[in-house]
XYZ file of C-alpha atoms in Angstrom:
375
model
C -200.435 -28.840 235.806
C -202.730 -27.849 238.633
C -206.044 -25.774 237.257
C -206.061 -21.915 238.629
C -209.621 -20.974 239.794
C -211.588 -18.641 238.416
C -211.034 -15.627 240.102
C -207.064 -15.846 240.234
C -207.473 -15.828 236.156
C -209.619 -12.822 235.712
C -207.245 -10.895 238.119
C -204.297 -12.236 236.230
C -206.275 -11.026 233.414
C -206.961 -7.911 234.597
C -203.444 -7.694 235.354
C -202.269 -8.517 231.953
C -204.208 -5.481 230.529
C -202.516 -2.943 232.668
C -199.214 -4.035 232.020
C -199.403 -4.311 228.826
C -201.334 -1.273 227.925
C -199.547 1.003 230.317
C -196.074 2.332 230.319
C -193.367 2.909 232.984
C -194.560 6.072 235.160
C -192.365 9.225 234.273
C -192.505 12.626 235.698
C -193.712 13.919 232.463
C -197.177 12.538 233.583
C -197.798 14.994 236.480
C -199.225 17.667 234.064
C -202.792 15.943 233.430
C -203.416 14.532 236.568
C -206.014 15.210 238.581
C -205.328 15.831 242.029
C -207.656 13.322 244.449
C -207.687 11.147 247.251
C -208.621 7.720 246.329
C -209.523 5.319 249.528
C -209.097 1.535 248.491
C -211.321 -0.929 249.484
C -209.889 -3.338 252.077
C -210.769 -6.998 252.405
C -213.845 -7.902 254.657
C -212.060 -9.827 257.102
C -208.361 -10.555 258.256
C -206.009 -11.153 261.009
C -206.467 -7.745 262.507
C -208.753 -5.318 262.342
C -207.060 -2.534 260.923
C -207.717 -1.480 257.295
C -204.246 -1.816 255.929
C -201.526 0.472 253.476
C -200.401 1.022 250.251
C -196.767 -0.028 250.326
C -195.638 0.044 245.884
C -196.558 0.870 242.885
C -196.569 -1.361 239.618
C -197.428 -0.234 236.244
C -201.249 0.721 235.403
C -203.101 1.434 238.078
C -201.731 -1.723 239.995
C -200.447 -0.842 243.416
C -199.548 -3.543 246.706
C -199.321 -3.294 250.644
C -201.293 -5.115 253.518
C -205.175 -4.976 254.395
C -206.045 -6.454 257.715
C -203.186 -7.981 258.280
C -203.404 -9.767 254.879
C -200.909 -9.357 251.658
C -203.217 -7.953 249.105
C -202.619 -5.707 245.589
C -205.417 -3.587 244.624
C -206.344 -2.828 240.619
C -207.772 0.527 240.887
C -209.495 0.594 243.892
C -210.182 -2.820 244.290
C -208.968 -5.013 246.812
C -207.069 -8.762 245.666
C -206.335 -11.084 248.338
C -202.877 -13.260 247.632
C -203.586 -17.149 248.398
C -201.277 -18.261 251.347
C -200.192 -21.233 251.602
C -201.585 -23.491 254.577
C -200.698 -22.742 257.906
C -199.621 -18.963 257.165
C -201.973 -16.760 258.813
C -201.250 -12.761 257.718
C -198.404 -10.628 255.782
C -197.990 -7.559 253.761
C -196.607 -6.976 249.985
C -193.428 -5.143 249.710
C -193.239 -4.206 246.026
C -193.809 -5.152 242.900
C -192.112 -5.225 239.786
C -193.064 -3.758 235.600
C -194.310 -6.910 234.729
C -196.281 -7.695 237.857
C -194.020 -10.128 239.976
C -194.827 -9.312 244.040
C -192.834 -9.754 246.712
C -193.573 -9.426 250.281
C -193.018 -11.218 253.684
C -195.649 -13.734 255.298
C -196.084 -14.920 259.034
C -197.061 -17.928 260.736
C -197.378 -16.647 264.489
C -195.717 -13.843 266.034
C -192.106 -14.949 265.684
C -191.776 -16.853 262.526
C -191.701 -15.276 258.994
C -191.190 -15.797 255.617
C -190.341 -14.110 252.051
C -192.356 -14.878 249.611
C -192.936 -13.989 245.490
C -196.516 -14.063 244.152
C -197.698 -13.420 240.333
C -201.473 -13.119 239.866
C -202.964 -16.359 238.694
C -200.647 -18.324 240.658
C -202.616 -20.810 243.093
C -200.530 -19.776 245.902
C -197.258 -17.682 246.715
C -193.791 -19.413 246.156
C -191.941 -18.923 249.336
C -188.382 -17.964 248.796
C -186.762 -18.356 252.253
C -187.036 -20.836 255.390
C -189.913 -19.791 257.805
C -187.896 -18.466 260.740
C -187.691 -16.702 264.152
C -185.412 -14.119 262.271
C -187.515 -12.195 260.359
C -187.075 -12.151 256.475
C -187.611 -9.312 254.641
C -187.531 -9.077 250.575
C -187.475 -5.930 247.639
C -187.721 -6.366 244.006
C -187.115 -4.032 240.976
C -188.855 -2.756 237.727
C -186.854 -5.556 235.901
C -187.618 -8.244 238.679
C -184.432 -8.643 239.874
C -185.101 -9.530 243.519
C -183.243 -9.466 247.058
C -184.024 -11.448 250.119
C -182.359 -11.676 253.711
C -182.916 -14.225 256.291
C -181.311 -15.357 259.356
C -178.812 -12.216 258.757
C -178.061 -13.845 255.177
C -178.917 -11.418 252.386
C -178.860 -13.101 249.113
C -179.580 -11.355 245.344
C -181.642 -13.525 242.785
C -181.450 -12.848 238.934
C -184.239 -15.025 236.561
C -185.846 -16.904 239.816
C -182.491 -18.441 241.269
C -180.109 -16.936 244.061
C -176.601 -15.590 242.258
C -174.850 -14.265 245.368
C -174.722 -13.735 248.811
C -173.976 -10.445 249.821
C -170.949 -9.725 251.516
C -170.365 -7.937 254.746
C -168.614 -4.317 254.551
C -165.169 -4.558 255.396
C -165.509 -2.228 258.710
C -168.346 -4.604 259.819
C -168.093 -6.282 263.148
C -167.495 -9.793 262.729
C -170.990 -11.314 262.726
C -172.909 -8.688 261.604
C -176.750 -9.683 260.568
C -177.724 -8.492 257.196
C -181.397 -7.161 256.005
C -182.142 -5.672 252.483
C -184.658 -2.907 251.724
C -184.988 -2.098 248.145
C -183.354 -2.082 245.104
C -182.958 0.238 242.317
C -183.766 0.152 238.466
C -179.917 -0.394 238.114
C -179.691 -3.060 240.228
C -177.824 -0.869 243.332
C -179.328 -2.611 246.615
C -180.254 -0.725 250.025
C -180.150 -3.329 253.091
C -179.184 -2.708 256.883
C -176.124 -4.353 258.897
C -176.961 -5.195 262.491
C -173.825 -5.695 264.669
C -172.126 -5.814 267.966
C -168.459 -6.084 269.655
C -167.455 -6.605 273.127
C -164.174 -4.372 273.676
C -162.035 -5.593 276.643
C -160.088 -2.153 277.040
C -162.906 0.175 277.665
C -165.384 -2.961 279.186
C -168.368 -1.617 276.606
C -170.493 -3.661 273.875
C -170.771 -1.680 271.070
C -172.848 -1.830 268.910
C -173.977 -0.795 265.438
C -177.202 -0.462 263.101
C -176.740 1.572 259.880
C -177.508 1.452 256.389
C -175.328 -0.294 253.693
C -175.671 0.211 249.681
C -174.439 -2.704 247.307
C -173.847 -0.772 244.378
C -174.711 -2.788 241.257
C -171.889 -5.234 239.343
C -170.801 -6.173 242.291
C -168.793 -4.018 243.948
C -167.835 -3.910 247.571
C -170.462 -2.363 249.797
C -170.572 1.037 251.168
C -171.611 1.689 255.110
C -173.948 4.708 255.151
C -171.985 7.312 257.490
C -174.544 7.742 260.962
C -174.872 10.885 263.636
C -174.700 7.875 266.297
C -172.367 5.000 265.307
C -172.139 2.771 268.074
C -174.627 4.028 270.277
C -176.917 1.679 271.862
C -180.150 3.797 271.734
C -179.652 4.521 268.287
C -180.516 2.881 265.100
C -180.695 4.529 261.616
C -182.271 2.432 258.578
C -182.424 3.353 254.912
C -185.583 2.946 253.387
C -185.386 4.119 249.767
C -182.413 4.388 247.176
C -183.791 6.495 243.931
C -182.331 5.093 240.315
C -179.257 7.746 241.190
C -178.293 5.926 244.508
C -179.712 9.010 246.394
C -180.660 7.056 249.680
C -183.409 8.180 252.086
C -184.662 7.092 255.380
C -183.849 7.977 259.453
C -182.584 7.868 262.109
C -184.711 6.432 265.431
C -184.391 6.067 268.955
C -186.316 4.273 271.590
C -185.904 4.176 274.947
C -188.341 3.904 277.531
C -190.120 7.094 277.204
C -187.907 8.651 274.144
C -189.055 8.463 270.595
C -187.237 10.310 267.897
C -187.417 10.300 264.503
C -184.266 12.289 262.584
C -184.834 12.539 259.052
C -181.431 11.831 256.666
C -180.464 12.060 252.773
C -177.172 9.937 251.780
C -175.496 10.628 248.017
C -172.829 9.149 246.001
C -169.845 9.058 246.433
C -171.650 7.870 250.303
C -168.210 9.875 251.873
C -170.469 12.155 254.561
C -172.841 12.263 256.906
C -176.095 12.152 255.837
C -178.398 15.081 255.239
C -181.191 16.228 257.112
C -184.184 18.062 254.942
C -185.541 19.683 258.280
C -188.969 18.846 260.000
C -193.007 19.423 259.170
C -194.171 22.296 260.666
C -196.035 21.397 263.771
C -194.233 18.002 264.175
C -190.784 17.780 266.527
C -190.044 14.161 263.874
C -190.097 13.405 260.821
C -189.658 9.765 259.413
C -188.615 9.469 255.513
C -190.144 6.148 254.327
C -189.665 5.926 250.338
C -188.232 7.811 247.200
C -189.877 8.058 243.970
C -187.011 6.599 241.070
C -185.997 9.954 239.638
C -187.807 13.026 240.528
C -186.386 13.630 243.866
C -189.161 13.640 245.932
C -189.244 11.552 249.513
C -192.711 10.570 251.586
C -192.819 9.566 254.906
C -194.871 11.192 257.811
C -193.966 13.686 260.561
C -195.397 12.725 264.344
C -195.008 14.097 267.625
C -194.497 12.268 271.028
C -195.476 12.685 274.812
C -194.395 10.057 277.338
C -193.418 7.556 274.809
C -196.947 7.834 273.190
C -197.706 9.112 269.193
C -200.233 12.201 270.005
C -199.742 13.208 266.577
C -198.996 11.985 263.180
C -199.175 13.413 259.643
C -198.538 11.932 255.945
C -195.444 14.043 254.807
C -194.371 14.943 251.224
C -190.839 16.301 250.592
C -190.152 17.321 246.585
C -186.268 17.121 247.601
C -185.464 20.638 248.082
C -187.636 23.732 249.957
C -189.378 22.537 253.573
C -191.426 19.432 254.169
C -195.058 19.473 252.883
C -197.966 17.805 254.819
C -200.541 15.379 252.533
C -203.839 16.194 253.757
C -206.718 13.755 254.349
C -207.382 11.799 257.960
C -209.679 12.653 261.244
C -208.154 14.366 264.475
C -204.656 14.783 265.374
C -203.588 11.261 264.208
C -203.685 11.329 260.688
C -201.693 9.271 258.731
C -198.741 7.769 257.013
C -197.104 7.599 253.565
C -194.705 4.753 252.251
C -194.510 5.170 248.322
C -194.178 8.161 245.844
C -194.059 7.538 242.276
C -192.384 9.528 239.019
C -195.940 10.136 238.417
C -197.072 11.713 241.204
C -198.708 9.513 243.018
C -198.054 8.682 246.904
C -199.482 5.661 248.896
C -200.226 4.919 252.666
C -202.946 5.074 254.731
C -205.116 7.489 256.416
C -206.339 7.730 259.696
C -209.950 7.459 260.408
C -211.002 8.968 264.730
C -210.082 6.023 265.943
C -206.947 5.412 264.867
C -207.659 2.748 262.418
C -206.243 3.228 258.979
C -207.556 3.037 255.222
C -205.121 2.125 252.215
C -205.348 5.762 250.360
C -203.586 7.210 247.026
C -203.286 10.774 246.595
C -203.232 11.518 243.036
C -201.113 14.632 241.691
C -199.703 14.836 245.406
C -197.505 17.460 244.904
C -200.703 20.186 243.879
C -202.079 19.041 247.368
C -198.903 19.143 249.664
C -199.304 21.964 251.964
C -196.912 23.726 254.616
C -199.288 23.602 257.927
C -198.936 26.318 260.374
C -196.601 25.823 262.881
């Protein structure tokens, strides 16, 4: 048994202590918070130079992201580093689960990635798929149940060992690539399918990115309905699925000097087209970018573009009905992002400092300091 130095067992410690002293959030906790805006400390040095974002939330005062390029969780407001192993040089934590099991993705150089599951304490991270030019990507629940994808391969792991690879919807193109995204308190997973088809009668590759939910017990999969299926400038990605299935995220497009960001709402029975909760005021996009698990709201952040370029941004806060709500915070036009919302209240991201480089920030009791800006 290899010794664990002494700073990974006073953060396990520390660790310890908040989960065990601190229940699951619940919405019932909104009405004595105070509202704030907490910066958290970033690591002195790292692969970039940028400060880093919040990306979860664990139980406590435990939340997880990326500081300079680095995976890192933060107790309070202080910054942990995660121990890579040798050779891997930056990454970011994805989420984390109740009893403090992280999981995030790791890089050795610009093309080759990793997933990766980390518990504090632990001498290094246990890497849970083959470094690769595809990148991996990885989600875990309150209960720990985790998902992974690599190489198009999306696989769901119960108790530390793989117990299925998911299968591809049955309208998928044959070869579609697989990613996952989250997964829910249930055990309903949000992933992506990635496909294309060369039809001979009309001489066209089509092609297809779109959300797909696994619903728990294994079911068959459902295939989000899209505003674009099979066109080539479009993509649209789910990024959050609430403990209801309620699935957020957008639509995007990018080519050469087009950016758009369309925001979109799928629910059960997943028989429509998605939803679209409207725009920030001042912004032509809006991104969606997580749920909280049941109180309906949706973070994300609203931007607008000129000649390909971001010339604004915002942190955006949606409470699931009524217009989209800015998060206030950040310096000049380019403020900000938000990734995570809890039951609680709380929302992580980052904020914008003037130039452009960005701080991991929580907003405490964000829905008392949401605001509609003028348009």
């Amino acid at each position: 048994m290899r010794k664990k130095n002494a700073a990974a067992v006073t953060a396990a410690a520390v660790l310890a202590g908040l989960v065990t002293a601190t229940g699951p959030a619940t919405a019932a906790g909104t009405a004595g918070c105070t509202p704030d805006i907490r910066t958290l400390q970033a690591l002195a040095a790292g692969a970039v130079a940028d400060g880093g974002t919040v990306r979860d939330f664990g139980r406590g005062d435990l939340s997880v992201g990326t500081s300079k390029g680095m995976p890192v969780y933060w107790t309070g407001t202080t910054v942990h580093a995660v121990p890579l192993p040798e050779g891997w040089t930056g990454g970011q934590v994805t989420s984390v689960s109740d009893s403090g099991l992280m999981v995030g993705t790791i890089r050795r150089d610009i093309d080759t990635t990793a997933a990766f599951s980390y518990r504090p304490g632990d001498a290094a991270v246990k890497v849970l798929t083959a470094p690769g030019r595809s990148a991996s990507s990885v989600a875990v629940n309150e209960g720990g149940r985790m998902v992974t994808s690599e190489d198009g391969v999306a696989k769901e792991w119960a108790n530390g060992k793989v117990v299925r690879e998911l299968p591809l919807p049955a309208d998928a193109f044959p070869g579609s690539r697989l990613s996952v995204e989250a997964v829910n308190k249930r055990g309903d997973i949000l992933g992506h399918l990635r496909g294309e088809f060369y039809d001979q009668d009309s001489d066209q590759t089509l092609m297809r990115f779109h959300p797909v939910v696994w619903p728990a017990g294994g079911y068959p999969p459902y295939s989000l309905q899209v505003w674009n299926e099979e066109a080539q400038m479009y993509s649209t990605v789910g990024t959050g699925i609430d403990d209801r299935g309620r699935v957020v995220g957008h639509e995007w497009a990018s080519w050469r000097e087009l950016r758009e960001h369309r925001p979109a709402t799928w629910k059960k029975p997943y028989d429509a087209l998605p939803a679209e909760p409207g725009r920030l005021a001042g912004e032509s996009e809006l991104a969606l970018e997580g749920t909280s698990p049941t109180s309906g709201a949706a973070v994300g952040y609203g931007a607008s573009y000129e000649e390909g370029w971001a010339k604004s941004t915002q942190p955006a806060y949606w409470p699931g009905q009524g217009p989209v709500l800015a998060l206030p915070g950040g310096n000049g036009p380019r403020r900000g992002s938000a990734h995570a919302v809890t039951d609680d209240d709380r929302v992580g991201g980052a904020l914008l400092d003037a130039n452009g480089l960005g701080s991991p920030t929580v907003w405490t009791c964000a829905s008392k300091q949401a605001y509609r800006p003028q348009g």
